[in-house]
Coordinates of C-alpha atoms in Angstrom, one line a residue:
Chain A
M1339 CA 28.8 -11.5 -24.0
V1340 CA 27.4 -12.2 -20.6
S1341 CA 29.5 -14.7 -18.4
L1342 CA 27.1 -17.6 -17.2
D1343 CA 29.4 -17.7 -14.2
L1344 CA 28.7 -13.6 -13.1
L1345 CA 25.2 -14.9 -14.3
L1346 CA 25.1 -18.0 -11.5
S1347 CA 26.7 -15.5 -9.2
A1348 CA 24.5 -13.5 -9.4
I1349 CA 21.6 -15.5 -8.9
V1350 CA 23.1 -17.3 -6.3
A1351 CA 23.0 -14.0 -4.6
G1352 CA 19.8 -13.0 -5.3
I1353 CA 18.6 -16.7 -4.0
L1354 CA 20.4 -15.4 -0.4
L1355 CA 19.0 -12.2 -0.6
G1356 CA 15.8 -12.9 -1.3
G1357 CA 15.8 -15.5 1.6
F1358 CA 16.8 -13.0 4.0
Y1359 CA 14.1 -10.6 2.3
A1360 CA 11.4 -13.3 4.0
A1361 CA 12.4 -12.5 7.4
M1362 CA 11.9 -8.8 6.6
T1363 CA 8.8 -9.0 5.1
V1364 CA 6.8 -11.8 7.4
G1365 CA 5.8 -9.4 9.8
V1366 CA 4.2 -7.5 6.6
S1367 CA 2.5 -10.3 5.7
I1368 CA 0.6 -10.8 9.6
S1369 CA 0.4 -7.1 10.4
F1370 CA -0.4 -5.7 6.8
G1371 CA -1.6 -9.3 4.7
M1372 CA -3.7 -10.9 7.3
L1373 CA -5.0 -7.9 9.8
D1374 CA -5.5 -4.8 8.2
I1375 CA -2.5 -3.1 9.8
V1376 CA -0.7 -0.3 6.9
N1377 CA 2.0 -0.9 9.1
I1378 CA 4.8 1.2 7.7
A1379 CA 7.1 1.6 10.2
H1380 CA 7.6 -2.1 10.1
P1381 CA 11.6 -1.5 8.6
A1382 CA 12.2 1.0 11.5
F1383 CA 11.2 -1.2 14.3
I1384 CA 13.7 -4.2 11.8
I1385 CA 16.5 -0.8 12.0
L1386 CA 15.5 -0.9 16.2
G1387 CA 16.5 -4.4 15.7
S1388 CA 20.1 -4.1 14.3
Y1389 CA 21.5 -1.9 16.7
I1390 CA 20.1 -3.7 19.8
A1391 CA 21.5 -7.1 18.1
Y1392 CA 24.7 -4.3 17.5
I1393 CA 24.9 -2.8 21.4
V1394 CA 24.8 -7.1 22.9
N1395 CA 27.0 -8.2 20.1
A1396 CA 29.5 -5.2 21.2
R1397 CA 29.1 -5.0 25.2
L1398 CA 28.5 -9.1 26.5
G1399 CA 30.0 -10.6 22.4
I1400 CA 26.4 -12.5 21.8
D1401 CA 26.3 -13.8 18.8
P1402 CA 23.5 -11.4 16.7
V1403 CA 21.0 -14.1 15.8
V1404 CA 20.6 -15.6 20.0
A1405 CA 20.8 -11.9 21.3
S1406 CA 17.8 -10.9 18.9
I1407 CA 16.0 -14.2 20.0
L1408 CA 16.7 -12.5 23.7
A1409 CA 15.3 -9.5 22.7
A1410 CA 12.1 -10.8 20.8
P1411 CA 10.4 -10.6 24.5
L1412 CA 10.3 -6.8 24.8
F1413 CA 10.0 -6.5 21.3
Y1414 CA 7.0 -8.8 21.4
A1415 CA 5.8 -6.6 24.2
L1416 CA 6.7 -3.2 22.1
G1417 CA 4.3 -4.9 20.1
A1418 CA 1.4 -5.7 22.1
L1419 CA 1.2 -2.0 23.6
I1420 CA 2.0 -0.4 20.1
Y1421 CA -2.0 -2.8 18.7
Q1422 CA -3.7 -1.2 21.5
I1423 CA -2.8 2.0 21.6
Y1424 CA -3.7 1.3 17.6
Y1425 CA -6.9 -0.2 18.2
V1426 CA -8.0 2.3 21.3
A1427 CA -6.8 5.8 19.0
F1428 CA -8.3 4.2 15.6
E1429 CA -9.3 1.3 15.0
R1430 CA -12.2 1.0 17.3
R1431 CA -13.0 4.5 16.4
G1432 CA -12.7 3.4 12.6
D1433 CA -10.3 5.9 11.7
E1434 CA -7.7 3.4 10.5
A1435 CA -7.2 4.4 7.0
L1436 CA -6.2 8.2 7.5
R1437 CA -5.1 9.1 10.9
G1438 CA -4.2 5.3 11.5
L1439 CA -1.3 5.7 8.9
A1440 CA -0.1 9.2 9.9
F1441 CA 0.7 7.4 13.4
F1442 CA 2.9 4.8 11.6
F1443 CA 4.4 7.3 9.8
G1444 CA 5.3 9.6 13.1
L1445 CA 6.4 6.1 14.8
L1446 CA 8.8 5.8 11.6
F1447 CA 10.3 8.8 12.7
I1448 CA 10.6 8.3 16.3
T1449 CA 12.2 5.8 15.8
E1450 CA 15.0 7.0 13.5
V1451 CA 15.3 10.4 14.8
A1452 CA 15.8 8.7 18.5
L1453 CA 18.1 6.0 16.9
I1454 CA 20.1 8.7 14.8
L1455 CA 20.2 11.1 18.1
V1456 CA 21.5 8.1 20.1
F1457 CA 24.2 6.6 18.2
G1458 CA 24.9 9.5 15.0
V1459 CA 24.7 8.9 12.0
D1460 CA 27.7 6.1 11.4
Y1461 CA 27.2 2.8 9.7
R1462 CA 27.6 0.4 12.4
F1463 CA 28.9 -3.6 11.5
V1464 CA 28.8 -6.7 14.3
E1465 CA 32.1 -9.0 14.7
T1466 CA 31.4 -12.6 14.5
G1467 CA 33.6 -15.7 14.2
Y1468 CA 31.4 -16.3 10.4
V1469 CA 31.1 -12.8 8.9
G1470 CA 34.4 -12.8 6.9
T1471 CA 34.1 -16.6 5.9
T1472 CA 33.1 -17.9 2.3
L1473 CA 32.7 -21.2 1.2
H1474 CA 33.2 -22.0 -2.2
L1475 CA 31.5 -24.5 -4.5
G1476 CA 33.2 -24.3 -8.2
P1477 CA 32.6 -21.1 -9.3
I1478 CA 30.2 -20.3 -6.8
Y1479 CA 30.9 -18.6 -3.7
L1480 CA 28.9 -18.8 -0.4
P1481 CA 29.2 -15.9 2.0
L1482 CA 28.9 -17.3 5.5
R1483 CA 27.6 -13.8 5.9
M1484 CA 24.2 -14.0 3.8
L1485 CA 24.0 -18.1 4.5
V1486 CA 23.6 -17.4 7.9
P1487 CA 20.6 -15.1 7.3
F1488 CA 19.2 -17.4 4.9
I1489 CA 19.1 -20.3 7.1
C1490 CA 17.8 -18.1 9.8
S1491 CA 15.3 -16.5 7.6
L1492 CA 13.9 -19.5 6.9
M1493 CA 14.1 -21.4 9.9
L1494 CA 11.7 -18.0 11.4
V1495 CA 9.5 -18.2 8.6
G1496 CA 9.0 -21.6 8.9
A1497 CA 7.8 -21.7 12.5
L1498 CA 5.4 -19.1 12.2
Q1499 CA 3.7 -20.8 9.3
L1500 CA 4.3 -23.7 11.7
F1501 CA 2.4 -22.0 15.1
L1502 CA -0.6 -20.4 12.2
T1503 CA -1.5 -23.4 11.2
R1504 CA -0.7 -26.1 14.0
S1505 CA -1.1 -24.3 17.2
F1506 CA -4.8 -23.0 18.6
I1507 CA -3.7 -19.0 18.9
G1508 CA -2.5 -19.4 14.8
R1509 CA -5.4 -21.0 13.8
A1510 CA -7.5 -18.0 15.8
I1511 CA -4.7 -15.6 13.7
M1512 CA -5.6 -17.0 10.4
A1513 CA -9.3 -17.0 11.4
V1514 CA -9.2 -13.8 12.6
S1515 CA -7.6 -12.3 8.6
Q1516 CA -10.6 -14.3 7.3
D1517 CA -14.2 -13.3 9.5
Q1518 CA -13.9 -10.8 12.5
L1519 CA -17.2 -11.7 13.2
A1520 CA -17.7 -15.2 12.6
L1521 CA -14.5 -15.1 15.3
Q1522 CA -16.3 -12.9 17.5
L1523 CA -19.5 -15.6 17.6
M1524 CA -17.2 -18.0 18.4
A1525 CA -16.7 -16.8 21.9
A1526 CA -13.5 -15.7 20.2
N1527 CA -11.9 -12.3 21.3
P1528 CA -10.4 -10.7 17.8
V1529 CA -8.9 -7.7 19.4
R1530 CA -6.5 -9.9 21.8
I1531 CA -6.2 -12.6 19.2
K1532 CA -5.3 -9.3 16.9
R1533 CA -2.6 -7.9 19.6
I1534 CA -1.2 -10.9 19.6
A1535 CA -0.7 -11.4 16.3
F1536 CA 0.6 -7.7 15.7
A1537 CA 3.1 -8.4 19.0
L1538 CA 4.3 -11.5 16.9
S1539 CA 5.3 -9.1 14.0
I1540 CA 6.6 -6.5 15.4
A1541 CA 9.0 -9.7 17.4
S1542 CA 9.8 -10.9 14.0
A1543 CA 11.2 -6.7 12.6
G1544 CA 13.8 -7.9 16.1
V1545 CA 14.7 -10.7 15.0
A1546 CA 15.3 -9.6 10.3
G1547 CA 17.3 -7.1 11.9
A1548 CA 19.7 -8.8 13.6
L1549 CA 20.1 -10.9 10.4
L1550 CA 20.7 -7.0 8.6
I1551 CA 23.3 -6.2 10.7
I1552 CA 25.5 -9.7 9.7
I1553 CA 24.4 -8.8 6.5
Q1554 CA 26.3 -4.8 5.9
P1555 CA 26.8 -1.8 8.2
V1556 CA 23.3 -0.3 9.7
E1557 CA 23.0 3.0 9.9
P1558 CA 19.0 4.7 11.1
S1559 CA 17.5 5.8 7.7
I1560 CA 18.5 2.7 5.4
G1561 CA 14.8 0.9 6.9
R1562 CA 13.8 3.6 4.3
D1563 CA 14.9 1.8 1.1
Y1564 CA 13.1 -1.3 2.8
I1565 CA 9.7 0.1 3.0
G1566 CA 8.9 -0.2 -0.5
R1567 CA 11.0 -3.9 -1.2
V1568 CA 8.7 -5.4 2.3
F1569 CA 5.9 -3.9 1.2
A1570 CA 6.3 -4.7 -2.9
I1571 CA 6.9 -8.6 -1.7
C1572 CA 4.3 -8.7 0.6
V1573 CA 1.9 -7.5 -2.5
L1574 CA 3.5 -9.5 -4.5
G1575 CA 3.2 -12.5 -2.5
G1576 CA -0.8 -12.1 -2.2
M1577 CA -0.7 -10.2 0.9
G1578 CA -0.8 -13.1 3.7
S1579 CA -0.4 -15.8 2.2
F1580 CA 3.5 -17.1 3.7
P1581 CA 4.5 -19.5 0.5
G1582 CA 3.5 -16.3 -1.7
M1583 CA 5.9 -14.1 -0.2
V1584 CA 8.4 -16.5 0.2
V1585 CA 8.0 -17.2 -3.2
A1586 CA 8.1 -13.7 -4.1
A1587 CA 11.2 -12.5 -1.9
L1588 CA 13.4 -15.2 -3.7
L1589 CA 12.2 -13.4 -7.5
L1590 CA 12.9 -9.7 -6.2
G1591 CA 16.4 -11.2 -4.5
V1592 CA 17.6 -12.8 -7.7
V1593 CA 16.0 -9.5 -10.3
E1594 CA 17.8 -6.7 -7.7
S1595 CA 20.7 -8.9 -7.6
I1596 CA 20.9 -9.3 -11.8
T1597 CA 20.6 -5.8 -11.5
A1598 CA 22.9 -4.5 -9.4
T1599 CA 25.9 -7.4 -11.0
F1600 CA 25.2 -5.9 -14.6
Y1601 CA 23.9 -2.1 -14.2
G1602 CA 25.4 -1.4 -10.8
P1603 CA 24.0 -1.1 -7.7
S1604 CA 22.5 2.4 -7.1
W1605 CA 20.0 0.5 -9.3
A1606 CA 18.8 -2.1 -7.4
P1607 CA 16.1 0.4 -5.0
A1608 CA 14.4 1.1 -8.2
V1609 CA 13.1 -2.6 -8.7
A1610 CA 11.1 -3.2 -5.9
F1611 CA 8.6 -0.2 -6.6
G1612 CA 8.9 -1.2 -10.6
C1613 CA 7.6 -4.6 -9.1
L1614 CA 5.0 -2.6 -7.0
L1615 CA 3.2 -1.0 -9.2
L1616 CA 3.2 -3.3 -11.9
T1617 CA 1.8 -5.4 -9.3
L1618 CA -0.7 -3.3 -8.2
A1619 CA -1.4 -2.0 -11.7
F1620 CA -2.0 -5.7 -13.4
R1621 CA -2.2 -8.2 -11.2
P1622 CA -3.1 -6.9 -7.0
T1623 CA -3.7 -10.1 -5.8
G1624 CA -0.3 -11.0 -6.4
I1625 CA 1.3 -14.5 -8.0
L1626 CA -0.1 -16.8 -6.0
G1627 CA -3.1 -14.8 -4.5
R1628 CA -6.6 -15.6 -3.6
R1629 CA -8.0 -12.8 -2.5
A1630 CA -9.4 -10.0 -4.0
Chain B
M252 CA -18.0 35.7 1.8
S253 CA -18.0 34.5 -2.3
N254 CA -15.0 32.9 -3.7
R255 CA -14.9 35.6 -6.0
V256 CA -13.8 38.0 -3.4
F257 CA -11.8 35.8 -1.0
W258 CA -9.6 35.6 -4.3
V259 CA -9.5 39.6 -3.9
V260 CA -9.2 39.1 -0.3
A261 CA -6.8 36.6 -0.1
F262 CA -4.7 38.9 -2.7
A263 CA -4.4 41.8 -0.8
V264 CA -3.7 39.9 2.1
G265 CA -0.7 39.0 0.0
A266 CA 0.2 42.6 -1.2
A267 CA 0.5 43.3 2.3
A268 CA 2.6 40.8 3.7
F269 CA 5.2 41.8 1.1
A270 CA 4.8 45.7 1.7
L271 CA 5.4 44.6 4.9
S272 CA 8.6 42.7 4.2
L273 CA 10.2 45.2 2.2
A274 CA 10.4 47.3 5.1
V275 CA 12.2 44.3 7.5
E276 CA 16.0 45.2 7.2
N277 CA 17.4 41.5 8.2
E278 CA 17.8 39.0 5.2
F279 CA 17.5 36.7 8.0
Y280 CA 13.9 37.1 8.8
I281 CA 12.9 37.1 5.0
R282 CA 14.7 33.6 4.4
A283 CA 12.6 32.6 7.2
A284 CA 9.6 33.3 6.0
F285 CA 10.2 31.9 2.6
V286 CA 10.8 28.5 4.4
V287 CA 7.2 29.2 6.4
L288 CA 5.4 29.4 3.5
Q289 CA 6.9 26.7 1.1
F290 CA 5.6 24.3 4.0
L291 CA 1.8 26.4 3.9
V292 CA 2.7 26.1 0.6
L293 CA 3.2 22.4 0.6
A294 CA 0.8 21.6 3.9
T295 CA -2.6 23.3 1.7
A296 CA -1.4 21.2 -1.4
W297 CA -1.2 18.1 1.0
N298 CA -4.2 18.7 2.3
L299 CA -6.0 18.8 -1.2
L300 CA -5.5 15.1 -1.1
G301 CA -5.1 13.8 1.7
G302 CA -7.4 16.1 4.3
Y303 CA -10.3 16.7 1.5
T304 CA -10.0 12.7 0.3
G305 CA -8.8 11.0 2.7
Y306 CA -5.8 9.8 0.8
V307 CA -2.3 9.8 2.6
N308 CA 0.7 11.3 0.2
F309 CA 3.7 10.0 2.1
G310 CA 5.8 11.2 -1.1
T311 CA 5.5 15.0 -0.8
A312 CA 9.2 15.1 -0.7
A313 CA 9.1 13.7 -4.4
F314 CA 6.4 16.2 -5.6
F315 CA 9.1 19.0 -4.6
A316 CA 12.2 17.6 -5.7
L317 CA 11.0 16.9 -9.0
G318 CA 9.6 20.5 -9.2
A319 CA 13.5 21.6 -7.7
Y320 CA 15.0 19.7 -10.1
G321 CA 12.8 20.5 -13.6
S322 CA 14.0 24.2 -12.5
V323 CA 17.8 22.5 -12.4
V324 CA 17.4 21.0 -15.7
M325 CA 15.3 24.5 -17.4
E326 CA 18.7 26.6 -15.9
K327 CA 20.5 24.2 -17.8
L328 CA 18.7 24.5 -21.4
A329 CA 17.0 27.3 -21.6
P330 CA 17.0 29.8 -18.5
L331 CA 13.7 30.6 -18.1
P332 CA 12.2 32.9 -15.2
I333 CA 11.0 32.2 -12.2
P334 CA 6.8 32.2 -12.8
A335 CA 7.8 30.5 -16.0
L336 CA 9.8 27.2 -13.7
V337 CA 6.6 27.0 -11.3
L338 CA 4.7 26.1 -14.3
V339 CA 6.7 24.2 -15.6
G340 CA 7.4 22.2 -12.0
G341 CA 3.8 22.0 -11.4
V342 CA 3.0 20.6 -15.0
V343 CA 6.3 17.5 -14.3
S344 CA 4.5 16.9 -10.7
G345 CA 1.5 17.2 -12.0
A346 CA 1.7 14.8 -14.5
V347 CA 3.6 11.9 -12.1
G348 CA 0.7 12.8 -9.6
L349 CA -1.6 11.5 -12.6
G350 CA 0.2 8.9 -13.5
M351 CA 0.7 7.5 -9.9
G352 CA -3.1 8.0 -8.8
Y353 CA -4.3 6.8 -12.4
L354 CA -2.0 3.0 -11.5
T355 CA -3.2 2.8 -8.0
L356 CA -6.3 4.9 -7.0
R357 CA -8.1 2.4 -8.2
L358 CA -7.1 0.0 -5.2
R359 CA -7.9 0.6 -1.9
G360 CA -6.1 3.5 -0.5
A361 CA -3.3 1.9 1.4
F362 CA -1.8 1.1 -1.7
F363 CA -1.2 4.7 -2.6
A364 CA 0.2 5.3 0.6
I365 CA 2.5 2.8 -0.4
A366 CA 3.5 3.5 -4.1
T367 CA 3.7 7.0 -2.9
L368 CA 6.8 6.5 0.0
A369 CA 8.2 4.0 -2.9
L370 CA 7.9 6.8 -4.7
A371 CA 10.0 8.8 -3.9
V372 CA 12.8 6.3 -2.9
V373 CA 12.7 5.6 -6.0
L374 CA 13.0 9.2 -8.0
Q375 CA 15.6 9.7 -5.7
T376 CA 17.9 6.4 -6.9
L377 CA 16.9 8.5 -10.3
I378 CA 17.8 11.3 -10.1
T379 CA 21.0 10.2 -8.0
N380 CA 22.0 8.5 -10.8
W381 CA 20.9 11.0 -13.8
D382 CA 24.6 12.9 -14.1
F383 CA 23.3 15.8 -15.7
V384 CA 21.7 17.0 -12.9
G385 CA 25.2 16.6 -11.0
G386 CA 24.2 13.1 -10.1
S387 CA 24.8 11.9 -5.7
R388 CA 27.1 15.3 -6.6
G389 CA 24.4 18.1 -6.7
A390 CA 23.7 21.1 -9.3
Y391 CA 25.2 24.6 -8.4
I392 CA 22.3 27.5 -9.1
I393 CA 23.9 31.4 -9.9
A394 CA 20.9 33.1 -8.9
P395 CA 21.4 36.7 -9.0
A396 CA 22.5 39.5 -6.0
E397 CA 19.3 41.5 -7.3
I398 CA 16.4 41.9 -9.8
E399 CA 14.9 44.7 -11.5
L400 CA 11.3 44.7 -10.5
L401 CA 9.0 47.5 -11.7
G402 CA 11.3 49.5 -12.1
H403 CA 13.0 49.2 -8.7
R404 CA 16.2 47.2 -7.6
I405 CA 15.3 44.7 -5.0
G406 CA 17.6 41.5 -3.7
Y407 CA 16.8 38.6 -5.3
I408 CA 15.6 36.9 -2.2
R409 CA 12.8 39.3 -1.6
Y410 CA 11.2 38.7 -5.4
L411 CA 11.6 34.5 -4.1
L412 CA 9.3 35.3 -1.2
L413 CA 7.2 37.3 -3.2
V414 CA 7.1 34.5 -5.9
M415 CA 6.1 32.4 -2.5
L416 CA 3.9 34.6 -1.6
L417 CA 1.8 34.3 -4.6
L418 CA 1.8 31.0 -4.3
S419 CA 0.7 30.7 -1.1
V420 CA -2.4 33.2 -1.8
I421 CA -2.8 30.9 -4.7
A422 CA -3.0 27.4 -3.1
V423 CA -5.0 29.3 0.0
A424 CA -7.6 30.3 -2.3
T425 CA -7.7 27.2 -5.2
A426 CA -7.3 25.3 -1.6
R427 CA -10.8 27.6 -0.7
S428 CA -12.8 27.1 -4.0
V429 CA -12.3 23.8 -3.9
E430 CA -13.8 23.3 -0.5
R431 CA -17.2 25.2 -1.7
S432 CA -17.5 23.9 -4.9
R433 CA -19.6 20.6 -6.2
L434 CA -16.0 18.5 -6.7
G435 CA -15.4 20.0 -2.6
F436 CA -17.9 18.0 -1.8
G437 CA -17.7 14.9 -4.4
F438 CA -14.4 15.0 -2.6
A439 CA -16.0 15.1 1.2
A440 CA -18.1 12.3 0.1
I441 CA -15.2 10.4 -1.5
R442 CA -14.1 10.7 2.6
D443 CA -16.4 10.3 3.9
D444 CA -17.7 7.0 2.1
E445 CA -16.2 6.1 -0.7
Q446 CA -18.6 2.8 -1.3
A447 CA -21.6 4.9 -0.5
A448 CA -20.3 8.0 -2.9
E449 CA -19.8 5.3 -6.1
A450 CA -23.0 3.5 -5.8
A451 CA -24.8 7.7 -5.1
G452 CA -23.4 8.2 -8.6
V453 CA -20.1 10.2 -7.6
P454 CA -16.8 10.0 -9.9
T455 CA -15.1 8.8 -7.9
L456 CA -12.3 7.5 -9.9
R457 CA -12.5 10.9 -12.0
L458 CA -12.4 13.0 -8.0
K459 CA -9.7 11.1 -7.2
L460 CA -6.9 11.4 -10.0
I461 CA -7.9 15.5 -10.1
A462 CA -7.3 15.7 -6.6
T463 CA -3.9 13.9 -6.7
T464 CA -3.0 16.0 -9.8
L465 CA -3.5 18.9 -8.4
S466 CA -1.9 18.2 -4.9
G467 CA 1.0 17.2 -6.9
A468 CA 1.4 20.5 -9.1
L469 CA 1.5 22.6 -6.4
M470 CA 3.7 20.5 -4.7
G471 CA 6.1 21.0 -7.9
M472 CA 5.2 24.5 -8.3
A473 CA 6.6 25.5 -4.1
G474 CA 9.7 23.7 -5.3
A475 CA 10.9 25.1 -8.6
P476 CA 12.2 28.3 -6.9
Y477 CA 13.9 26.4 -3.8
P478 CA 16.8 25.8 -6.1
F479 CA 17.6 29.2 -6.5
Y480 CA 16.9 29.8 -2.6
I481 CA 19.8 27.9 -1.6
T482 CA 21.7 27.7 -4.6
Y483 CA 23.0 24.5 -4.4
L484 CA 20.3 21.6 -5.1
D485 CA 21.5 17.4 -4.6
P486 CA 19.4 14.7 -3.8
A487 CA 19.5 14.2 -0.2
S488 CA 18.4 18.3 0.6
G489 CA 15.8 17.5 -2.3
F490 CA 14.1 14.3 -1.5
N491 CA 14.9 15.0 2.4
L492 CA 11.9 13.5 4.5
N493 CA 11.3 16.5 6.7
Y494 CA 8.8 17.6 3.4
A495 CA 7.0 14.4 3.6
I496 CA 6.2 14.8 7.4
N497 CA 5.4 18.1 7.7
S498 CA 3.9 18.1 4.9
I499 CA 1.4 15.2 6.7
A500 CA 2.0 16.2 10.4
M501 CA 1.1 20.3 9.8
P502 CA -2.8 19.6 8.1
M503 CA -3.3 17.3 10.9
I504 CA -2.3 19.0 14.2
G505 CA -4.0 22.6 12.3
G506 CA -7.3 20.8 11.1
M507 CA -7.9 18.5 7.8
T508 CA -11.7 19.4 6.7
S509 CA -10.7 23.5 5.6
W510 CA -8.5 25.4 4.4
V511 CA -7.5 27.3 7.0
G512 CA -6.3 24.2 9.5
P513 CA -3.0 23.7 7.0
I514 CA -2.6 27.7 7.2
V515 CA -2.5 27.5 11.1
G516 CA -0.3 24.1 11.6
A517 CA 2.4 25.5 8.8
L518 CA 2.7 28.8 10.4
L519 CA 2.4 27.5 13.8
I520 CA 5.3 24.8 13.6
G521 CA 7.0 26.1 10.9
T522 CA 7.4 29.3 12.9
I523 CA 8.7 27.2 15.6
Q524 CA 11.1 25.3 14.1
Q525 CA 12.8 28.7 12.6
F526 CA 12.9 29.6 16.2
A527 CA 14.1 26.7 17.2
I528 CA 17.0 26.6 14.9
V529 CA 18.3 30.2 15.8
T530 CA 17.9 30.4 19.0
S531 CA 19.2 26.9 19.2
F532 CA 16.6 26.3 22.1
L533 CA 16.6 23.1 24.1
G534 CA 19.2 22.1 22.2
A535 CA 17.1 21.4 18.7
S536 CA 19.0 20.4 16.1
P537 CA 17.4 19.6 12.8
A538 CA 17.0 16.0 14.0
V539 CA 15.6 17.2 17.2
N540 CA 12.6 19.0 14.9
L541 CA 12.1 16.4 12.6
L542 CA 11.7 14.6 16.6
V543 CA 9.1 16.6 17.8
V544 CA 7.0 17.2 14.7
G545 CA 7.1 13.5 15.0
A546 CA 5.8 13.3 18.4
L547 CA 3.6 16.3 17.8
L548 CA 2.1 14.6 14.9
V549 CA 1.5 10.8 16.7
A550 CA 0.1 12.9 19.7
F551 CA -2.4 15.1 18.0
V552 CA -3.4 12.5 16.0
I553 CA -4.4 10.2 18.9
L554 CA -5.6 12.7 21.4
A555 CA -6.6 15.5 19.1
P556 CA -8.0 14.1 15.6
R557 CA -9.3 17.1 14.9
G558 CA -7.1 19.1 15.1
I559 CA -6.5 22.6 16.9
V560 CA -9.2 24.1 14.8
G561 CA -11.2 21.3 15.6
M562 CA -10.5 22.2 19.6
M563 CA -11.5 25.9 18.5
A564 CA -15.0 24.9 17.0
R565 CA -15.7 23.0 20.3
L566 CA -15.1 25.1 23.0
K567 CA -16.4 27.9 20.4
G568 CA -19.9 25.4 20.2
G569 CA -19.4 23.8 23.4

């Protein structure tokens, strides 16, 4: 007999986890969903963000979330640089499908191995006042370690959604994802718009990294475990749609959490892949998606 | 050179290489040669799909590990000679390649690439949770010290080298035969413009499935002898991403459009890595090796997209 309390806590923990997955995926929704750039190195940049939050936290005692917001301009600049290389070397030549993918795969390795060489393979974690605290609501436990990233993540996604729908540049990004040629006819430069969008996606990875290291200790190679998850969520959510992405993230979080609770955590990574394969096989437009 | 002649020549080269290896006293060189040839097979197998049809497979490690774990399972159930294990590995990995391809190849290439990446993570999860093959603790395989072959006793590691040499010959000769067949022209049409190929009547899905199956099978065959080489196989070593990055980097660095490229890339990068490990060149550790391969991969795709073979052709052609 499945205990109802256990199931309830598993669902709550899954929602908190899923909310955090939204922060990890929002960058992929921009780069893969809107710009058609298959940035499989995205999780590596998330781990980079974790380590930057770790260093700033360990040296200066600044809260990891604040640290990641301070570091966001750096990630933005890194993203702009990567897009520029990608554009000149692959997109302009129409070579992104094969060599562009290999490029990001190489970046994934370089980032991961560089982190290993600098920090070693030890797990690192951050110290903040709230990491150890847990709120109790009747039978439900709300560890702040999960709740803070959940709230920050939803704020991040909300802010990006507002930016994309309300600001001029944001609307231009939506436009470039729909019809690049039409944007060009409006005398806007699609390369500049895409550079801004890609840089934003990398900046979001930096913030997601700080949230990750609040939730769990981090070592360089755990980024790989998230590749399947973030792309599964992005595809399941219908590629470029943020609301769909958040729903998919919550769904995956809950399913994973239930799997981990009742079958053991070592099975959790298989869930994301199962979702991804099923989505690709039966509903490649995602749950809320329209685009083919 | 016709394909039949090429097969004969390839076998002759393989036989000559084996004869040469018998003259080498130091077993370290034999072990190093085994690893380099293993990469040669993996790179050639990757190129069958990646280079010829343009579909990127990030899951080399998964297909390789399937072959290796296939051997572990057979060793526990019913021990077979290595050539039979190679066939088992080929069948298992080929079937997984076919299934993966069937689910994802009807969509854009990027989905296939992402799915292969996730496949590696998930198969590793499954193997880690499977106690029969040792789970996360790994499995020990006892390999005999020597084996009798045609009336001669040779060291087991030399026997493994012979198997890997044969596999290399088969892989390279297959790649070359495919390249010059109707199949190969179909692959090239898919790579250059899949929609146009489809419109011209090329059965693109069927060809892509043939490519994934063939490529996956060769990777599994390369993995089958591995447990006997390493004698202790755990998920972390079987699914090492080392295989994924090298099998992509080697054809990209060597040149992807012909069978020569993966050979050039594998011999060059593989030998450099073995050399660097032994001599601790520049303080090289396995991590530094990976960093170098990653950096070379990025440098080549940006600066020399046709690889070494393409650069040579350009120098020759002016």
